[in-house]
Coordinates of C-alpha atoms and ligand atoms in Angstrom, one line a residue:
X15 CA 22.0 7.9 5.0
X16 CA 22.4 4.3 5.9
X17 CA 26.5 4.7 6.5
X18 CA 25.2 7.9 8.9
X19 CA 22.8 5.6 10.9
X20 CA 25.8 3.0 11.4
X21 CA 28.0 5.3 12.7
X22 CA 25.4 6.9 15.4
X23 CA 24.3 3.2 16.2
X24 CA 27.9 2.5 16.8
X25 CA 28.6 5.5 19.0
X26 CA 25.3 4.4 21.0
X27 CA 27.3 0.9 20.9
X28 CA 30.3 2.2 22.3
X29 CA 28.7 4.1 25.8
X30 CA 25.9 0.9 26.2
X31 CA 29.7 -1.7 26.1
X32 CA 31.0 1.0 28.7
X33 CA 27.9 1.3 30.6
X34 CA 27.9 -2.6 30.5
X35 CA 31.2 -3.7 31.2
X36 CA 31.5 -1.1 34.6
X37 CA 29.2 -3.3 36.5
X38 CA 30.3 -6.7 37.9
X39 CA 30.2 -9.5 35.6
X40 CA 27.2 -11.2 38.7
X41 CA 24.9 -8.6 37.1
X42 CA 25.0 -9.8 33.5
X43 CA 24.8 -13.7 33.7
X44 CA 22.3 -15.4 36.2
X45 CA 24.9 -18.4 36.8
X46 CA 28.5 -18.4 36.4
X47 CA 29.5 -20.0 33.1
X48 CA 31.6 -22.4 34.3
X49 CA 28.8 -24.1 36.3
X50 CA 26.6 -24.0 32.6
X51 CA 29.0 -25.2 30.5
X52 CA 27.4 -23.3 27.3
X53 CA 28.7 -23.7 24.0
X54 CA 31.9 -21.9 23.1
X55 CA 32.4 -18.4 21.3
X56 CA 31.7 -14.7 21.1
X57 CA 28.5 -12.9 20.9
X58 CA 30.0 -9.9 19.9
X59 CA 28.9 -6.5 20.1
X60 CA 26.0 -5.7 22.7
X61 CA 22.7 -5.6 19.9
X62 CA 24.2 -6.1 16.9
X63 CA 26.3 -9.0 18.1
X64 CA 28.0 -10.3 15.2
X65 CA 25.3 -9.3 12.8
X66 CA 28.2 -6.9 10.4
X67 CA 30.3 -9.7 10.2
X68 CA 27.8 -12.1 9.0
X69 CA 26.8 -9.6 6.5
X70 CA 30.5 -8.9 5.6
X71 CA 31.0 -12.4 4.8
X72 CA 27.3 -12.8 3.1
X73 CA 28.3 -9.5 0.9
X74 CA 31.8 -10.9 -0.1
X75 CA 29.7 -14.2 -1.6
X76 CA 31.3 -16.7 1.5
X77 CA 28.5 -16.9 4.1
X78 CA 30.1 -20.4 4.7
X79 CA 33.6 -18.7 6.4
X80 CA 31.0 -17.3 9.3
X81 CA 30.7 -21.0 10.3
X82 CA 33.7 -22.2 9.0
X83 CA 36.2 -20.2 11.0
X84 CA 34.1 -20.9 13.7
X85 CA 33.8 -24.5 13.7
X86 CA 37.4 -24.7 13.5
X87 CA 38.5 -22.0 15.9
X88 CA 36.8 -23.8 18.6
X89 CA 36.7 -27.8 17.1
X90 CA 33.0 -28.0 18.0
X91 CA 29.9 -28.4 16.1
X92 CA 28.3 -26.1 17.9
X93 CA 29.1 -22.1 19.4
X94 CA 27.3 -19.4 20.2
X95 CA 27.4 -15.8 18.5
X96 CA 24.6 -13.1 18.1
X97 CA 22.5 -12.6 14.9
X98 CA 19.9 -10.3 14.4
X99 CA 19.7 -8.9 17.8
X100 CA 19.2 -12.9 18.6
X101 CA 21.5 -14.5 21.1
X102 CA 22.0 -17.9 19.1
X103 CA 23.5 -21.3 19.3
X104 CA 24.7 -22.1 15.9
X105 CA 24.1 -26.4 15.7
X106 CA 26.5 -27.7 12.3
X107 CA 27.2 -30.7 11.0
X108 CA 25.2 -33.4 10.1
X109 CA 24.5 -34.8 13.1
X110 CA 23.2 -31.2 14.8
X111 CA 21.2 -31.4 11.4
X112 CA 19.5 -34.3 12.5
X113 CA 19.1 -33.4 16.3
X114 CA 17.3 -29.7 15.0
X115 CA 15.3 -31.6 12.7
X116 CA 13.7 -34.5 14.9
X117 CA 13.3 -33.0 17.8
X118 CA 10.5 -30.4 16.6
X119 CA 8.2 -29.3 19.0
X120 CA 9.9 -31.5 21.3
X121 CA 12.9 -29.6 22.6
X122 CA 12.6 -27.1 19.5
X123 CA 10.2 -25.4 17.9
X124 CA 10.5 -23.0 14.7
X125 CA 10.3 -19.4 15.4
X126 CA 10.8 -16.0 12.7
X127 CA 13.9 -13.7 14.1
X128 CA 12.1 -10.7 16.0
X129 CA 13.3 -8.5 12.3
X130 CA 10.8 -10.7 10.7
X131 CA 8.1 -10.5 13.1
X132 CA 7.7 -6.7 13.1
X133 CA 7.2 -6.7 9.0
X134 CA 4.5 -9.5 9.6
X135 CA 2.5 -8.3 13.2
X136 CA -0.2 -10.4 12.6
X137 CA 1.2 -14.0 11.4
X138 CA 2.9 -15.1 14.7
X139 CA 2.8 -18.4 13.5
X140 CA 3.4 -20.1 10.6
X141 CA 2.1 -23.6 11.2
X142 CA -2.1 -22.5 9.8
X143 CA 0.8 -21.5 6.2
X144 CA 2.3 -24.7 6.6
X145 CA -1.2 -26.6 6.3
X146 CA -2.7 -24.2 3.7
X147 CA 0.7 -24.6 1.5
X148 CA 0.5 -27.8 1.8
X149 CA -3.2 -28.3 1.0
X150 CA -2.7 -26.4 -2.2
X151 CA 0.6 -28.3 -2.7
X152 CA -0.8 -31.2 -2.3
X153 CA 0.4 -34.3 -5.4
X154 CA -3.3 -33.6 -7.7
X155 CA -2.9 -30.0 -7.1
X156 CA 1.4 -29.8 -8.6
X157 CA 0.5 -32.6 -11.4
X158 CA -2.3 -29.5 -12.9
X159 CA 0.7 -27.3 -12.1
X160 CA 2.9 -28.0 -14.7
X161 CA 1.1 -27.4 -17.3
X162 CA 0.2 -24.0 -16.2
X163 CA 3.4 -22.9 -15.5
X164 CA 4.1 -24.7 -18.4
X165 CA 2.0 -22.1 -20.2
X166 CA 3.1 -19.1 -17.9
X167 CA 6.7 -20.1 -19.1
X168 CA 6.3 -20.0 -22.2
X169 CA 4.1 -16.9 -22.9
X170 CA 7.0 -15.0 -20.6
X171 CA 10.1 -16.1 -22.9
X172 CA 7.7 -14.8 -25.8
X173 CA 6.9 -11.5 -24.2
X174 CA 10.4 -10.8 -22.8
X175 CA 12.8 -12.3 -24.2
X176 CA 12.7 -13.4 -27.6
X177 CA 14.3 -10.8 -30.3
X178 CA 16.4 -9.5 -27.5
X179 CA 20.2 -10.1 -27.9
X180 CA 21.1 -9.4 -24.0
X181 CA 19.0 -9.9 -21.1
X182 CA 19.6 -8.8 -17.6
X183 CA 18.5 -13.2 -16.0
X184 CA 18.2 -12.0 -12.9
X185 CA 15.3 -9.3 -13.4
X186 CA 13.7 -11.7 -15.8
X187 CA 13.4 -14.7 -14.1
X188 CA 12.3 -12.3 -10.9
X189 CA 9.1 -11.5 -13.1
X190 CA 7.9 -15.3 -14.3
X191 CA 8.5 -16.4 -10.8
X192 CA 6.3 -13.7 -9.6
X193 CA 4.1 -14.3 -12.1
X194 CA 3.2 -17.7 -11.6
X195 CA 2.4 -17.1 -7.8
X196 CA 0.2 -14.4 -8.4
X197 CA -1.6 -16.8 -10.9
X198 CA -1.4 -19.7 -8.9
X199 CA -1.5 -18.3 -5.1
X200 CA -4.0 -15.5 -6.1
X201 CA -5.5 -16.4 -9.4
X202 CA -4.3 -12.6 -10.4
X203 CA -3.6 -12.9 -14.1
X204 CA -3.7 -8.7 -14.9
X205 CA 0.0 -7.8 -15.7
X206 CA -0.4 -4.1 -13.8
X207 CA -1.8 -5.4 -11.3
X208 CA 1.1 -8.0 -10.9
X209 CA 3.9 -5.4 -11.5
X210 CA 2.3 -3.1 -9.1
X211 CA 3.2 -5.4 -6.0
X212 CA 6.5 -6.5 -7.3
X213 CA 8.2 -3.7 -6.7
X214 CA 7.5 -2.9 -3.0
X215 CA 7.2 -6.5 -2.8
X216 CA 11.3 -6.9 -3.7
X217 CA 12.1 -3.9 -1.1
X218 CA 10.4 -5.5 1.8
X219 CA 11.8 -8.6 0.8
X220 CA 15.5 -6.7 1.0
X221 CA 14.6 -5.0 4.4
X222 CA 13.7 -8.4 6.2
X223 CA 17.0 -9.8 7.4
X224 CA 18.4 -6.5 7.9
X225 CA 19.3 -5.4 11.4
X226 CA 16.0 -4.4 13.1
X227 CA 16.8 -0.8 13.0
X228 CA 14.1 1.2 12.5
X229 CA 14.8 4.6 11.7
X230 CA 13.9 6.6 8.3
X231 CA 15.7 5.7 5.8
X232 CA 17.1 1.9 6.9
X233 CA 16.9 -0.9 4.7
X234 CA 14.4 -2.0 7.8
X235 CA 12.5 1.2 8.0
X236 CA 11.9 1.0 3.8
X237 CA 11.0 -2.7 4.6
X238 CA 8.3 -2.0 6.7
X239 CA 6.7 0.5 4.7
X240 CA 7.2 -1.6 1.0
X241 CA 5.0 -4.3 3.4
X242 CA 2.6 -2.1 4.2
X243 CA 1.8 -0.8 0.5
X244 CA 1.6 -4.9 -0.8
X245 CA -0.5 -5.2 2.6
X246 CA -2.6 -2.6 1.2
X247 CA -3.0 -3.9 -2.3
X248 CA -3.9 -7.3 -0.5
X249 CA -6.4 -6.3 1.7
X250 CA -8.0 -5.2 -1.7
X251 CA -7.9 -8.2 -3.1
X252 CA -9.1 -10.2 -0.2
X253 CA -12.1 -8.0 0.3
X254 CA -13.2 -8.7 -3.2
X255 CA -12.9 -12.4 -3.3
X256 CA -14.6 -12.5 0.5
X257 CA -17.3 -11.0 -1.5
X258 CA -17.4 -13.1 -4.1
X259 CA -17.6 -15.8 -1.4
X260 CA -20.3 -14.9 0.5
X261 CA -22.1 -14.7 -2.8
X262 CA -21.2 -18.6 -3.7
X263 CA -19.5 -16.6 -6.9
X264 CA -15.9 -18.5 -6.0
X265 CA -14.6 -19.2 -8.8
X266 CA -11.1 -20.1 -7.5
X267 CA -11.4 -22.5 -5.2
X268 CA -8.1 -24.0 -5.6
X269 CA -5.7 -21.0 -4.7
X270 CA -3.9 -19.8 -1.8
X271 CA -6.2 -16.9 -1.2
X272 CA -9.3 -19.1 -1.0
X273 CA -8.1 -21.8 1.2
X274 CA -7.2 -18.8 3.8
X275 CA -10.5 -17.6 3.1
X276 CA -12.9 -21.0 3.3
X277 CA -11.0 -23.3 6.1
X278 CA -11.3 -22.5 9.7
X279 CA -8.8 -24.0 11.9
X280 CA -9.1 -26.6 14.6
X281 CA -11.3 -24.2 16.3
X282 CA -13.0 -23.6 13.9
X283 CA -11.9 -20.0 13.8
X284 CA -11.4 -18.2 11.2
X285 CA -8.5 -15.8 10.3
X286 CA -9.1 -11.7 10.0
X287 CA -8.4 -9.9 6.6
X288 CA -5.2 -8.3 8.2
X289 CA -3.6 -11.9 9.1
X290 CA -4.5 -13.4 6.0
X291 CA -2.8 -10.5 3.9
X292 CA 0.7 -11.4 6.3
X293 CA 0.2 -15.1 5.8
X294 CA -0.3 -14.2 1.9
X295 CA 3.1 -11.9 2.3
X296 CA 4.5 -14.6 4.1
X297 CA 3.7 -17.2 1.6
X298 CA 5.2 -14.9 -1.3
X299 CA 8.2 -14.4 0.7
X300 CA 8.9 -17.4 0.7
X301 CA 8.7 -19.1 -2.7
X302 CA 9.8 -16.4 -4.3
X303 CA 13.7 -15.3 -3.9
X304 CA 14.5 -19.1 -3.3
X305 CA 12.9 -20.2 -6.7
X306 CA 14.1 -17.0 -8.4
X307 CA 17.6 -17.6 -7.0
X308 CA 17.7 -21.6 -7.6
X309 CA 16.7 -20.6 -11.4
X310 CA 19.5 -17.0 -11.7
X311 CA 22.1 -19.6 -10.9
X312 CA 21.3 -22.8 -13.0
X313 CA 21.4 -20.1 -16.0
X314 CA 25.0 -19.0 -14.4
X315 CA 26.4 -22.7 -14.3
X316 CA 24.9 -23.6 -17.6
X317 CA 26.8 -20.8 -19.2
X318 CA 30.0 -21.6 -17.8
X319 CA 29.6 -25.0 -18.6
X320 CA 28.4 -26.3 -21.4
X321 CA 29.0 -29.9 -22.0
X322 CA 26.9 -30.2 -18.7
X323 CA 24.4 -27.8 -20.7
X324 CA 24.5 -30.0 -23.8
X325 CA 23.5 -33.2 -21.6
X326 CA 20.3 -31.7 -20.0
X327 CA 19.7 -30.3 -24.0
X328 CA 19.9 -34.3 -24.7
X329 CA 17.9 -35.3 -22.0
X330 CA 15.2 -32.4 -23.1
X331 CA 15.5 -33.3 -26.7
X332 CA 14.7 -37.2 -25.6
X333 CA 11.7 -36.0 -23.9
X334 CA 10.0 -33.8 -26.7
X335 CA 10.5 -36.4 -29.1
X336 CA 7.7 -38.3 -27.3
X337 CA 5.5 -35.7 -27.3
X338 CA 2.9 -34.4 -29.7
X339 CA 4.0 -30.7 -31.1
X340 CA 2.7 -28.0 -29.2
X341 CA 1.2 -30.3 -26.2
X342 CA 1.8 -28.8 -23.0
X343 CA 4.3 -30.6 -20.7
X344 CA 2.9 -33.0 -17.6
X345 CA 3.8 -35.1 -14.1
X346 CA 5.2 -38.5 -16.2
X347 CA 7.9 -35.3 -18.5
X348 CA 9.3 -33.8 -15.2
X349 CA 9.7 -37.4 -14.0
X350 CA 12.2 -38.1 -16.9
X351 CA 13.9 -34.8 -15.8
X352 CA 17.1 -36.8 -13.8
X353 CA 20.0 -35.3 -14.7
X354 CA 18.6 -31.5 -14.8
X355 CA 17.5 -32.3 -11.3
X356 CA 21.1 -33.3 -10.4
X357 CA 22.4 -30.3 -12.1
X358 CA 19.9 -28.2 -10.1
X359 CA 20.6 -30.0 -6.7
X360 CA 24.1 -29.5 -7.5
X361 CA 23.3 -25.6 -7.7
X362 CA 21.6 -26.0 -4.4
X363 CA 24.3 -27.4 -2.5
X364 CA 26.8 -24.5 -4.0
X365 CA 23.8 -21.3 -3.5
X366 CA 21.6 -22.5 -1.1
X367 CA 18.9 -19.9 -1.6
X368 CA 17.6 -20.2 2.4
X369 CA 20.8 -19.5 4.7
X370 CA 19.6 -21.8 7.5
X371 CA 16.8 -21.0 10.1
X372 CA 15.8 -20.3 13.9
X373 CA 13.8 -22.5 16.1
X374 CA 13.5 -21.7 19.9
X375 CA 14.9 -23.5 22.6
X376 CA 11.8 -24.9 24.9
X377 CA 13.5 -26.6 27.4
X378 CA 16.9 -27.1 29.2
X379 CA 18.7 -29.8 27.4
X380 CA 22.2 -30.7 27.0
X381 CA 24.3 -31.2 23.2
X382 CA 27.6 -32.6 22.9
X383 CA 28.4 -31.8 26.3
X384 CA 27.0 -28.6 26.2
X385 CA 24.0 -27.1 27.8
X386 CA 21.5 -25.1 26.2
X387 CA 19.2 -22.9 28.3
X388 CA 15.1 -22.7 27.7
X389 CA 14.5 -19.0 25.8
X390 CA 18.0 -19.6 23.6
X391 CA 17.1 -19.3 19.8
X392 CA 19.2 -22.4 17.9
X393 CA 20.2 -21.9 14.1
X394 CA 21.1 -24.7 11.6
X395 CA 22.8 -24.1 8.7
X396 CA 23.0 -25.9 5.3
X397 CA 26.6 -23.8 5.2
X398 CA 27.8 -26.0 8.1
X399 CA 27.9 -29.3 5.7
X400 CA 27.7 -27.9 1.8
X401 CA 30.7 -27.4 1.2
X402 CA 32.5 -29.5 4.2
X403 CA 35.4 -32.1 2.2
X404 CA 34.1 -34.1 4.9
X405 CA 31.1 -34.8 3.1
X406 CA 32.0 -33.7 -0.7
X407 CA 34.9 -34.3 -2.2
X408 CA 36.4 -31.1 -4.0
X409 CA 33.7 -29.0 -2.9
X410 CA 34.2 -26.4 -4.6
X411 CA 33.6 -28.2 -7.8
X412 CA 30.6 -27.6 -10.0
X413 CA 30.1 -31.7 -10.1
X414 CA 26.0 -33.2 -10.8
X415 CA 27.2 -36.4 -10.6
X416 CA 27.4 -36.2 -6.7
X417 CA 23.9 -36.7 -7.0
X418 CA 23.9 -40.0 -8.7
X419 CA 23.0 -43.6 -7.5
X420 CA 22.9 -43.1 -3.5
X421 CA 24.0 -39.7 -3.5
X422 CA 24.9 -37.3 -0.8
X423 CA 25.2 -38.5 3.0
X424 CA 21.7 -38.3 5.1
X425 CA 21.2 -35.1 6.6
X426 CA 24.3 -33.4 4.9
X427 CA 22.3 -31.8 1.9
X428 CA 19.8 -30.2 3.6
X429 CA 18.5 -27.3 1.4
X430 CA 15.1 -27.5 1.6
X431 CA 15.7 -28.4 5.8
X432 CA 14.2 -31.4 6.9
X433 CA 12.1 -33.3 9.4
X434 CA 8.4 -32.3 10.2
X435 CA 9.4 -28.4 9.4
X436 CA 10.8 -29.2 6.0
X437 CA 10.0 -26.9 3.5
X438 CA 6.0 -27.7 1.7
X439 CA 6.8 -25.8 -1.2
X440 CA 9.5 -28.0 -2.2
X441 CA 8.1 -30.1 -4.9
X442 CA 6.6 -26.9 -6.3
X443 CA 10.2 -25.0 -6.3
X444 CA 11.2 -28.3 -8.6
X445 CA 8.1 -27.4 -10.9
X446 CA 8.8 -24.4 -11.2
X447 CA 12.6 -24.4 -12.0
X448 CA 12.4 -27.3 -14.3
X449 CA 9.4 -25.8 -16.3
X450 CA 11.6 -22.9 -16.6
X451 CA 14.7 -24.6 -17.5
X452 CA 12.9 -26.8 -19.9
X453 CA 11.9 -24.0 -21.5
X454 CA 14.4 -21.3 -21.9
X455 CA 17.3 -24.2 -22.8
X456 CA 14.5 -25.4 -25.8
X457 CA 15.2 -21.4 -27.2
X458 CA 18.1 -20.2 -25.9
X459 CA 22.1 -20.5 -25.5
X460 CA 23.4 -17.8 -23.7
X461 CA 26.8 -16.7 -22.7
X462 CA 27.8 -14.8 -19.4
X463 CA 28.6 -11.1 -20.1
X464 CA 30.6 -10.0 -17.1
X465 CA 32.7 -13.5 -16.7
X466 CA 33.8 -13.1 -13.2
X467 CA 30.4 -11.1 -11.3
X468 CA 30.5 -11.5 -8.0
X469 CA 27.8 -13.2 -6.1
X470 CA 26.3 -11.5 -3.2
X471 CA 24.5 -12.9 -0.5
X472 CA 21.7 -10.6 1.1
X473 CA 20.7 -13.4 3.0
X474 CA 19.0 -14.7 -0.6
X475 CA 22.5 -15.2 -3.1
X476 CA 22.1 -13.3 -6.1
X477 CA 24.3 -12.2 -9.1
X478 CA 25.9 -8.9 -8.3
X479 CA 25.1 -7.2 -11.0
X480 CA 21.7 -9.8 -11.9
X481 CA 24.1 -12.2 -14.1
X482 CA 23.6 -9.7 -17.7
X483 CA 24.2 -12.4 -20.6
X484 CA 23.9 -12.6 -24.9
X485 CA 21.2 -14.7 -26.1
X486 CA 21.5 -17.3 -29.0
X487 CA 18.2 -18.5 -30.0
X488 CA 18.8 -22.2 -31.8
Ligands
LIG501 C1 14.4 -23.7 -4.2 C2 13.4 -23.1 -3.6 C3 13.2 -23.2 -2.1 C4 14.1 -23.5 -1.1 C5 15.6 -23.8 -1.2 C6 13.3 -23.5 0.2 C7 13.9 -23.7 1.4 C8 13.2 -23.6 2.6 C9 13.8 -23.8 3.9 C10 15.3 -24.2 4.2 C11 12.8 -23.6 4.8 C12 13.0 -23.7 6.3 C13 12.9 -25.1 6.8 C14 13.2 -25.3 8.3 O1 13.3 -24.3 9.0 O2 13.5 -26.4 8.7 C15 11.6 -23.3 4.1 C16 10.4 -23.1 4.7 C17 9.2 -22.8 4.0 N1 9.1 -22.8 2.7 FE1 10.5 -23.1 1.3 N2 12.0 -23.2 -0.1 C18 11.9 -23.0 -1.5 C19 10.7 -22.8 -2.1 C20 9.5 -22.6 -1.6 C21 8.2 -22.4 -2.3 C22 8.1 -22.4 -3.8 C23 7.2 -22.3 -1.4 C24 5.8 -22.1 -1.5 C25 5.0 -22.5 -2.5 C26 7.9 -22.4 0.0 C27 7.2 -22.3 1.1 C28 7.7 -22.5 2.4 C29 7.0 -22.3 3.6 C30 5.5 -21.9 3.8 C31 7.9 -22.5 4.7 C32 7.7 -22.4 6.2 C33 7.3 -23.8 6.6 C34 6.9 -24.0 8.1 O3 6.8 -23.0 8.8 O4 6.8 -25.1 8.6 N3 9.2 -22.6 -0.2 N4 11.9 -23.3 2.8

């Protein structure tokens, strides 16, 4: 159905480039180019742009050659293309990392692709989830955090995958992490309840950076509706707990749900039930495939190698030896947690879960020569620098130790973004994955079953086939 759709889209492609090109080039562009001087490169196909490319190279597992071949094509850190139905200038390089970053709200601001905003109507902003997340994320908040997911952890390796002999990682570790923020963002503990959101939830996930193409049976189209149903279930949920609010029953006053609920913003206005269930989707969204991602391929890297496994065992084993059996771990453990971390990072910089994001342009300014127009959409990449020999050696290499003493040059790692839009939930994300890690490594060796699986990257990187592996408890 989807190939179908393609083809008609391209047909419709093909008379809109003919319809296009058979007027003079004065009706397409304001100004001349020349007079401009905009960034170099192609924007591809009228709508689509170079959208199928992008996804070619994201399916093949090298999202990196989009930007690569580009960089070097035309020697410049920054070109234009088309993403998205976007008309983008791509800024790479540490340098356009750092320009992106502190000029927020200055001569940037962030902004979802257009895709994104028709699965959320209702949260054209993100800036009241930004203050929630970080309210609830705030350092007394994560330090109770640990030992809950602590506990979540270790009740999910019971149910699911002890006395198995293979386990499919990928659909596994989708389940804690969903787990945890239903507990933690919703204080929803009921395992049907849970599992009946995570499925539409994963299909509107897959249908948001798809091309905006909404016609029955699209990856879009299927997006739209899997949002609607969690939107649904939300609603639900949101109605009850208003209720228990107005009653001064609250009993969880320390979740995602109730801060949305309880604090008014600058205007003291309050948000309606339908934009707190898209700030709530939005919020899921994103913690979710980044965490699950960051976890899937620690497990990968672990497996194939293990004398880098056997030193974050040592590390663990160091760490347990000072605790009392059975006593839950804190703060002061994941502290002691260095080298994971580095291992971790290291995954980061290799898979970085988010593929880079948009801010809009808000005024005329000029970049390394170049000038970018008011409207244009900018998008930085942590591809641009990752895996650059520029700024780390042998990049290909699975190495931790990059991320020793100083470690990486400013504003070349850049997973988690930076500047006054970096990402809140990041100290959560390093909960969460070395609670996990702490855990599964303290039951389990486990060996890859399919050695070479392809990774895919739909924009979140992911296992091919969800990285099956053999279990060996200790
Ligand atoms: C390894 C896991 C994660 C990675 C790699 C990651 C990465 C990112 C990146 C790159 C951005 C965009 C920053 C920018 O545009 O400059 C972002 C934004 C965001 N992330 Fe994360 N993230 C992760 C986990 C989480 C978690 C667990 C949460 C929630 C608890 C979260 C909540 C958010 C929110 C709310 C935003 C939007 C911030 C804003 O609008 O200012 N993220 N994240």
């Amino acid at each position: 159905m989807e190939l179908f759709l393609l083809f008609l889209f391209f047909l419709l492609m093909v008379f809109f480039c003919f319809f296009l090109y058979s007027f003079p080039l004065s009706f397409k562009l304001k100004e001349p180019i020349s007079k401009l001087q905009l960034p170099p490169g192609k924007t591809g196909w009228p709508i689509v742009g170079e959208t199928l490319e992008f996804a070619a190279m994201g399916r093949n597992g090298t999202p990196e050659k989009f930007f690569k071949d580009r960089m070097s094509k035309y020697s410049q850190e920054v070109f234009k293309t088309s993403l998205l139905c976007e008309q983008i200038a791509v800024f790479c390089g540490p340098a356009a990392n750092k320009f992106v970053f502190s000029n927020e709200n200055k001569l940037v601001a962030l902004s979802w692709p257009s895709s994104a905003k028709k699965i959320f109507p209702s949260s054209n902003s993100s800036t009241k989830l930004r203050a929630v997340a970080l309210t609830l994320l705030k350092p007394d908040n994560l330090h109770k955090y640990v030992a809950i997911v602590d506990s979540i952890a270790k009740s999910h390796l019971e149910t699911q995958w002890n006395f198995q002999k293979e386990v499919n990682v990928l659909s596994l570790v989708r389940q804690f992490d969903f787990t945890a923020a239903c507990r933690l963002f919703l204080s929803i503990n009921d395992p049907h309840q849970i599992e009946d959101c995570a499925k539409p939830f994963e299909v509107m996930a897959a249908g948001i950076f798809t091309l905006p193409i909404n016609l029955p049976g699209s990856s879009y189209n299927r997006g739209i509706k899997a949002a609607n149903s969690v939107r649904q279930k939300l609603l639900g949920i949101i109605k009850q707990r208003k209720g228990e609010v107005m009653d001064k029953q609250l009993v969880h006053d320390e979740d995602l749900l109730s801060l949305f609920l309880t604090k008014p913003d600058e205007n003291g206005k309050f948000m309606s039930e339908p934009e707190i269930a898209d700030h709530l989707l939005a919020a899921l969204l994103a913690s979710q495939d980044s965490t699950t991602a960051s976890i899937t391929f620690t497990m990968k890297y672990l497996a194939e190698f293990p004398d880098i496994y056997d030193e974050v065992l040592k590390e663990q084993r160091s760490i347990a030896q000072e605790k009392i059996p059975g006593e839950p771990l804190n703060w002061k453990d994941l502290q002691k947690m260095r080298y994971a971390w580095n291992v971790v990072s290291e995954v980061l910089r290799l898979v970085p879960p988010v593929q880079g994001n948009f801010r809009e342009v808000l005024t005329d300014f000029t970049y390394s020569t170049f000038f970018i127009p008011k409207g244009w959409k900018i998008y930085w990449t942590p591809n641009s620098t990752h895996k650059n020999p520029q700024y780390f050696s042998d990049p290909e290499k699975f190495d931790p130790s990059r991320f020793e003493g100083s470690g990486p040059m400013p504003h070349t790692f850049v997973p988690f973004g930076g500047g006054s839009r970096i990402c809140p939930g990041k100290d959560f994300a390093r909960v969460v994955i070395l609670v996990f890690m702490y855990n599964v490594i303290g039951k389990f060796r486990w060996e890859k079953l399919l050695p070479d699986e392809k990774t895919v990257v739909l924009p979140i990187p992911l296992p091919a086939k969800g990285l099956p592996v053999v279990l060996h408890p200790h």
